[in-house]
């Protein structure tokens, strides 16, 4: 699944879209509006990333910050530090597929070589969701981490 991510000159993410398609008129128009500074951000319908409520805003913002920090660590080849931040980000925002994919990419790089193993990703997501559904009153362990 191709990802569409638009980052402005200051490094602020203005659009994240799973399944971004350059042939999709709505997607192209969204990017044009961002480039022309007609809008600050664009939200396209996205079945992979849908925050549940406005009450989670602060938690989701922290997850975004942890994600950005994790990506910075990864760019510096600091994989353990990157995973620590991404694991915390997914704990804060368990519905964020982009965070999950980045964690998988670091842990299982062979699954992201050409061709990308989309079936493995679907199975991995299903397995993690099943494991997370069996949480107790103290929370659950995020698969692949030692965090609750």
Rosetta silent file (secondary structure, phi, psi, omega in degrees, C-alpha in Angstrom):
SEQUENCE: XXXXXXXXXXXXXXXXXXXXXXXXXXXXXXXXXXXXXXXXXXXXXXXXXXXXXXXXXXXXXXXXXXXXXXXXXXXXXXXXXXXXXXXXXXXXXXXXXXXXXXXXXXXXXXXXXXXXXXXXXXXXXXXXXXXXXXXXXXXXXXXXXXXX
SCORE:     score description
SCORE:     0.000 S_00000001
   1 L     0.000  119.710  176.955    0.000    0.000    0.000 S_00000001
   2 L   -71.052  147.283  178.532    1.587    3.289   -0.960 S_00000001
   3 E  -110.158  139.519  172.851    1.582    5.977    1.686 S_00000001
   4 E  -109.123  118.821  178.358    1.039    9.663    1.019 S_00000001
   5 E  -131.017  124.544  177.877    2.747   11.928    3.521 S_00000001
   6 E  -112.254  121.277 -179.607    3.044   15.675    2.998 S_00000001
   7 E  -119.092  129.000 -179.023    5.541   17.460    5.228 S_00000001
   8 L   -79.779 -177.859 -175.584    5.937   21.243    5.033 S_00000001
   9 L   -61.260  -27.343 -179.990    9.174   23.250    5.115 S_00000001
  10 L   -88.355   -0.368  179.551    9.158   23.324    8.941 S_00000001
  11 L    89.125   11.517  179.155    8.785   19.557    9.175 S_00000001
  12 L   -85.671  129.866  178.362    5.095   19.588   10.142 S_00000001
  13 E   -74.775  123.349 -178.202    3.067   16.715    8.773 S_00000001
  14 E  -107.518  -16.529  179.064    0.122   18.199    6.854 S_00000001
  15 E  -157.120  134.423  170.051   -1.315   15.024    5.315 S_00000001
  16 E  -131.320  125.952 -179.833   -1.051   11.284    5.966 S_00000001
  17 E  -142.194  116.466  171.704   -2.969    8.967    3.685 S_00000001
  18 E   -73.715  140.311  178.603   -2.715    5.203    3.462 S_00000001
  19 L    74.165   28.692  178.680   -3.403    4.044   -0.069 S_00000001
  20 L   -63.513  135.022 -178.712   -2.450    7.364   -1.656 S_00000001
  21 L  -130.667  124.124  179.060   -2.872    7.251   -5.429 S_00000001
  22 L   -67.939  -17.955  177.189   -1.470    9.817   -7.850 S_00000001
  23 L   -86.124   -5.921 -178.698   -4.251    8.841  -10.270 S_00000001
  24 L   -90.028  115.227 -174.115   -6.955    9.736   -7.745 S_00000001
  25 H   -55.774  -42.466 -179.944   -8.168   13.286   -8.469 S_00000001
  26 H   -59.635  -39.627 -179.622   -9.122   13.970   -4.826 S_00000001
  27 H   -68.506  -43.498  179.681   -5.601   13.040   -3.675 S_00000001
  28 H   -64.118  -43.623  179.547   -3.907   15.195   -6.316 S_00000001
  29 H   -62.773  -36.798  178.817   -6.143   18.174   -5.493 S_00000001
  30 H   -62.410  -45.148  179.045   -5.325   17.819   -1.798 S_00000001
  31 H   -64.835  -42.013  178.863   -1.595   18.026   -2.499 S_00000001
  32 H   -59.725  -41.835  178.610   -2.092   20.989   -4.833 S_00000001
  33 H   -63.233  -39.190  178.192   -4.000   22.850   -2.099 S_00000001
  34 H   -67.426  -44.253 -179.886   -1.176   22.169    0.375 S_00000001
  35 H   -62.410  -41.133 -179.029    1.515   23.279   -2.085 S_00000001
  36 L   -82.402    2.698  178.697   -0.422   26.452   -2.917 S_00000001
  37 L    57.502   33.898  176.452   -0.975   27.042    0.824 S_00000001
  38 L   -77.583  -25.767  179.079   -4.737   27.198    0.330 S_00000001
  39 L  -138.603  157.927  178.388   -5.208   25.002    3.410 S_00000001
  40 L   -81.865  -43.207  179.434   -3.133   24.149    6.493 S_00000001
  41 L  -142.230  163.900  176.329   -3.899   20.424    6.557 S_00000001
  42 L  -131.205  133.505  174.314   -5.953   17.932    4.591 S_00000001
  43 L  -116.611  113.581  175.621   -7.899   15.029    6.013 S_00000001
  44 L  -100.877  151.749  177.085   -8.884   12.404    3.488 S_00000001
  45 L   -55.945  131.003 -174.576  -11.067    9.439    4.364 S_00000001
  46 L  -144.744  109.123 -176.849   -8.684    6.830    5.694 S_00000001
  47 L   -70.897  -14.994 -177.535   -9.813    3.415    6.907 S_00000001
  48 L   -90.739  -23.573 -175.187   -6.444    2.774    8.547 S_00000001
  49 L  -137.020   99.678  179.160   -6.234    5.855   10.695 S_00000001
  50 L  -135.325  100.773  177.039   -9.349    7.231   12.346 S_00000001
  51 L   -56.663  145.679 -173.466   -8.975    8.823   15.791 S_00000001
  52 L   -78.994  -40.432 -176.377  -11.859    7.812   18.052 S_00000001
  53 L  -155.428  162.732  178.763  -12.738   11.066   19.810 S_00000001
  54 H   -67.761  -24.594  179.989  -11.731   14.664   20.366 S_00000001
  55 H   -63.885  -21.780 -178.517  -10.901   13.788   23.997 S_00000001
  56 H   -87.999    6.176 -173.627   -7.875   11.866   22.770 S_00000001
  57 H   -52.829  -51.794 -178.058   -6.381   14.960   21.088 S_00000001
  58 H   -62.495  -42.069  178.897   -3.516   15.461   23.554 S_00000001
  59 H   -63.607  -40.870  179.262   -2.695   11.749   23.592 S_00000001
  60 H   -68.793  -36.217  176.929   -2.701   11.645   19.788 S_00000001
  61 H   -65.002  -40.132  176.697   -0.466   14.709   19.591 S_00000001
  62 H   -64.579  -39.976  177.367    1.996   13.037   21.944 S_00000001
  63 H   -61.051  -41.972  177.899    1.877    9.904   19.775 S_00000001
  64 H   -61.669  -41.469  179.601    2.692   12.041   16.713 S_00000001
  65 H   -64.607  -44.222  177.650    5.621   13.595   18.548 S_00000001
  66 H   -61.731  -39.505  177.782    6.913   10.175   19.602 S_00000001
  67 H   -61.274  -48.495  179.880    6.526    8.999   15.992 S_00000001
  68 H   -60.481  -42.522  178.887    8.539   11.965   14.680 S_00000001
  69 H   -63.831  -42.238  177.068   11.232   11.379   17.302 S_00000001
  70 H   -60.376  -41.535  178.893   11.362    7.703   16.394 S_00000001
  71 H   -66.746  -34.859  176.930   11.783    8.568   12.722 S_00000001
  72 H   -67.058  -44.159  175.940   14.606   10.975   13.604 S_00000001
  73 H   -59.063  -42.349 -179.923   16.373    8.264   15.605 S_00000001
  74 H   -62.200  -40.204  179.180   15.934    5.886   12.677 S_00000001
  75 H   -64.142  -22.335  177.334   17.488    8.418   10.286 S_00000001
  76 L   -95.302   10.758 -179.891   20.496    8.427   12.631 S_00000001
  77 L    64.366   24.979  177.924   20.642    4.602   12.528 S_00000001
  78 L   -99.649   77.927 -172.311   19.635    4.399   16.221 S_00000001
  79 H   -65.280  -42.264 -178.737   17.185    1.521   15.845 S_00000001
  80 H   -63.135  -43.548  178.320   16.716    0.685   19.532 S_00000001
  81 H   -64.774  -40.632  178.645   15.925    4.305   20.382 S_00000001
  82 H   -61.113  -46.825  179.785   13.606    4.511   17.373 S_00000001
  83 H   -62.881  -38.662  178.453   11.742    1.376   18.439 S_00000001
  84 H   -59.083  -45.758 -179.705   11.395    2.656   22.006 S_00000001
  85 H   -69.001  -40.628  179.809    9.703    5.849   20.754 S_00000001
  86 H   -68.792  -35.783  176.066    7.545    4.012   18.208 S_00000001
  87 H   -63.835  -40.011  177.101    6.469    1.453   20.803 S_00000001
  88 H   -67.700  -39.454  179.598    5.387    4.312   23.067 S_00000001
  89 H   -62.688  -41.798 -178.921    3.617    6.004   20.144 S_00000001
  90 H   -71.670  -29.783  174.802    1.610    2.869   19.314 S_00000001
  91 H   -64.326  -37.531  179.524    0.682    2.471   22.979 S_00000001
  92 H   -76.740  -29.982 -176.002   -0.745    6.014   22.851 S_00000001
  93 L  -139.053   72.865 -173.223   -2.406    5.552   19.472 S_00000001
  94 L   -66.148  -13.091  179.736   -3.026    1.835   18.847 S_00000001
  95 L   -91.048    0.816 -175.945   -5.185    2.500   15.775 S_00000001
  96 L   -85.063  104.109 -176.945   -2.391    4.241   13.877 S_00000001
  97 H   -67.579  -33.148 -179.795   -1.402    1.888   11.069 S_00000001
  98 H   -62.423  -42.726  177.863    1.508    4.071    9.961 S_00000001
  99 H   -62.931  -45.142  179.194    3.199    3.716   13.360 S_00000001
 100 H   -57.536  -45.960 -178.268    2.663   -0.042   13.274 S_00000001
 101 H   -62.216  -38.331  179.334    4.191   -0.293    9.799 S_00000001
 102 H   -66.389  -39.550  177.138    7.296    1.635   10.837 S_00000001
 103 H   -62.562  -44.233  178.909    7.785   -0.668   13.829 S_00000001
 104 H   -62.301  -42.923 -177.916    7.401   -3.681   11.551 S_00000001
 105 H   -58.189  -40.072  179.441    9.826   -2.204    9.024 S_00000001
 106 H   -71.626  -43.879 -176.540   12.528   -1.914   11.679 S_00000001
 107 H   -77.037  -33.374 -175.221   11.876   -5.335   13.184 S_00000001
 108 L  -131.403   63.086 -175.711   11.190   -7.233    9.945 S_00000001
 109 H   -59.627  -27.580 -179.230   12.956   -5.387    7.096 S_00000001
 110 H   -64.132  -22.925 -179.918   12.826   -8.478    4.882 S_00000001
 111 H   -78.493   -8.133 -176.148    9.019   -8.101    4.688 S_00000001
 112 H  -114.807   12.564  174.743    9.433   -4.685    3.050 S_00000001
 113 L   -80.791  161.330 -179.008   11.775   -5.623    0.216 S_00000001
 114 L   -71.860  121.658   -0.822   10.435   -5.587   -3.320 S_00000001
 115 L   -83.750  148.653  178.094    7.800   -6.915   -3.482 S_00000001
 116 L   -67.999  135.428 -176.447    6.395   -5.745   -0.151 S_00000001
 117 L   -84.546   83.080 -177.786    4.659   -8.606    1.641 S_00000001
 118 H   -66.123  -37.335  178.406    1.178   -7.103    2.037 S_00000001
 119 H   -61.965  -40.491  177.132   -0.331  -10.443    3.054 S_00000001
 120 H   -61.729  -43.010 -179.718    2.167  -10.689    5.920 S_00000001
 121 H   -60.554  -43.538  179.024    1.216   -7.158    7.030 S_00000001
 122 H   -62.711  -42.703  178.880   -2.475   -8.061    7.049 S_00000001
 123 H   -66.818  -40.532  179.280   -1.784  -11.218    9.060 S_00000001
 124 H   -63.549  -43.278  178.495    0.494   -9.335   11.460 S_00000001
 125 H   -62.406  -44.261  178.861   -2.154   -6.662   12.023 S_00000001
 126 H   -61.228  -44.708  179.983   -4.804   -9.329   12.656 S_00000001
 127 H   -62.060  -46.244 -179.548   -2.521  -11.151   15.114 S_00000001
 128 H   -63.834  -41.109  178.793   -1.678   -7.968   17.008 S_00000001
 129 H   -62.479  -41.640  178.483   -5.349   -6.942   17.164 S_00000001
 130 H   -63.710  -43.361  178.991   -6.309  -10.356   18.544 S_00000001
 131 H   -63.922  -40.508 -179.167   -3.557  -10.168   21.169 S_00000001
 132 H   -70.151  -27.838  179.757   -4.599   -6.637   22.159 S_00000001
 133 H   -68.308  -19.278 -177.561   -8.260   -7.696   22.461 S_00000001
 134 L   -96.364   32.594 -178.185   -7.301  -10.051   25.312 S_00000001
 135 L   -74.947  150.743  174.784   -6.154   -7.274   27.646 S_00000001
 136 E   -96.023 -171.671 -177.278   -6.772   -7.386   31.352 S_00000001
 137 L   -65.528  -20.935  179.516   -7.723   -4.539   33.728 S_00000001
 138 L   -92.231   12.302 -176.922   -4.105   -3.343   33.837 S_00000001
 139 E    93.880 -173.622 -179.295   -3.925   -2.948   30.080 S_00000001
 140 L  -133.409  160.747  176.401   -2.198   -5.204   27.656 S_00000001
 141 L   -78.656  131.902  174.891    1.239   -5.709   26.312 S_00000001
 142 L   -74.299  124.137 -177.766    1.712   -4.165   22.888 S_00000001
 143 L   -52.342  134.797  180.000    2.918   -7.037   20.706 S_00000001
 144 L    86.954    4.088 -179.537    6.648   -6.871   20.101 S_00000001
 145 L  -133.892  175.885  172.588    7.307   -4.735   23.178 S_00000001
 146 L  -111.849   24.754 -177.578    7.557   -5.069   26.921 S_00000001
 147 L  -102.809  151.445  173.883    5.135   -2.189   27.485 S_00000001
 148 L  -117.018    0.000    0.000    1.576   -2.218   28.785 S_00000001
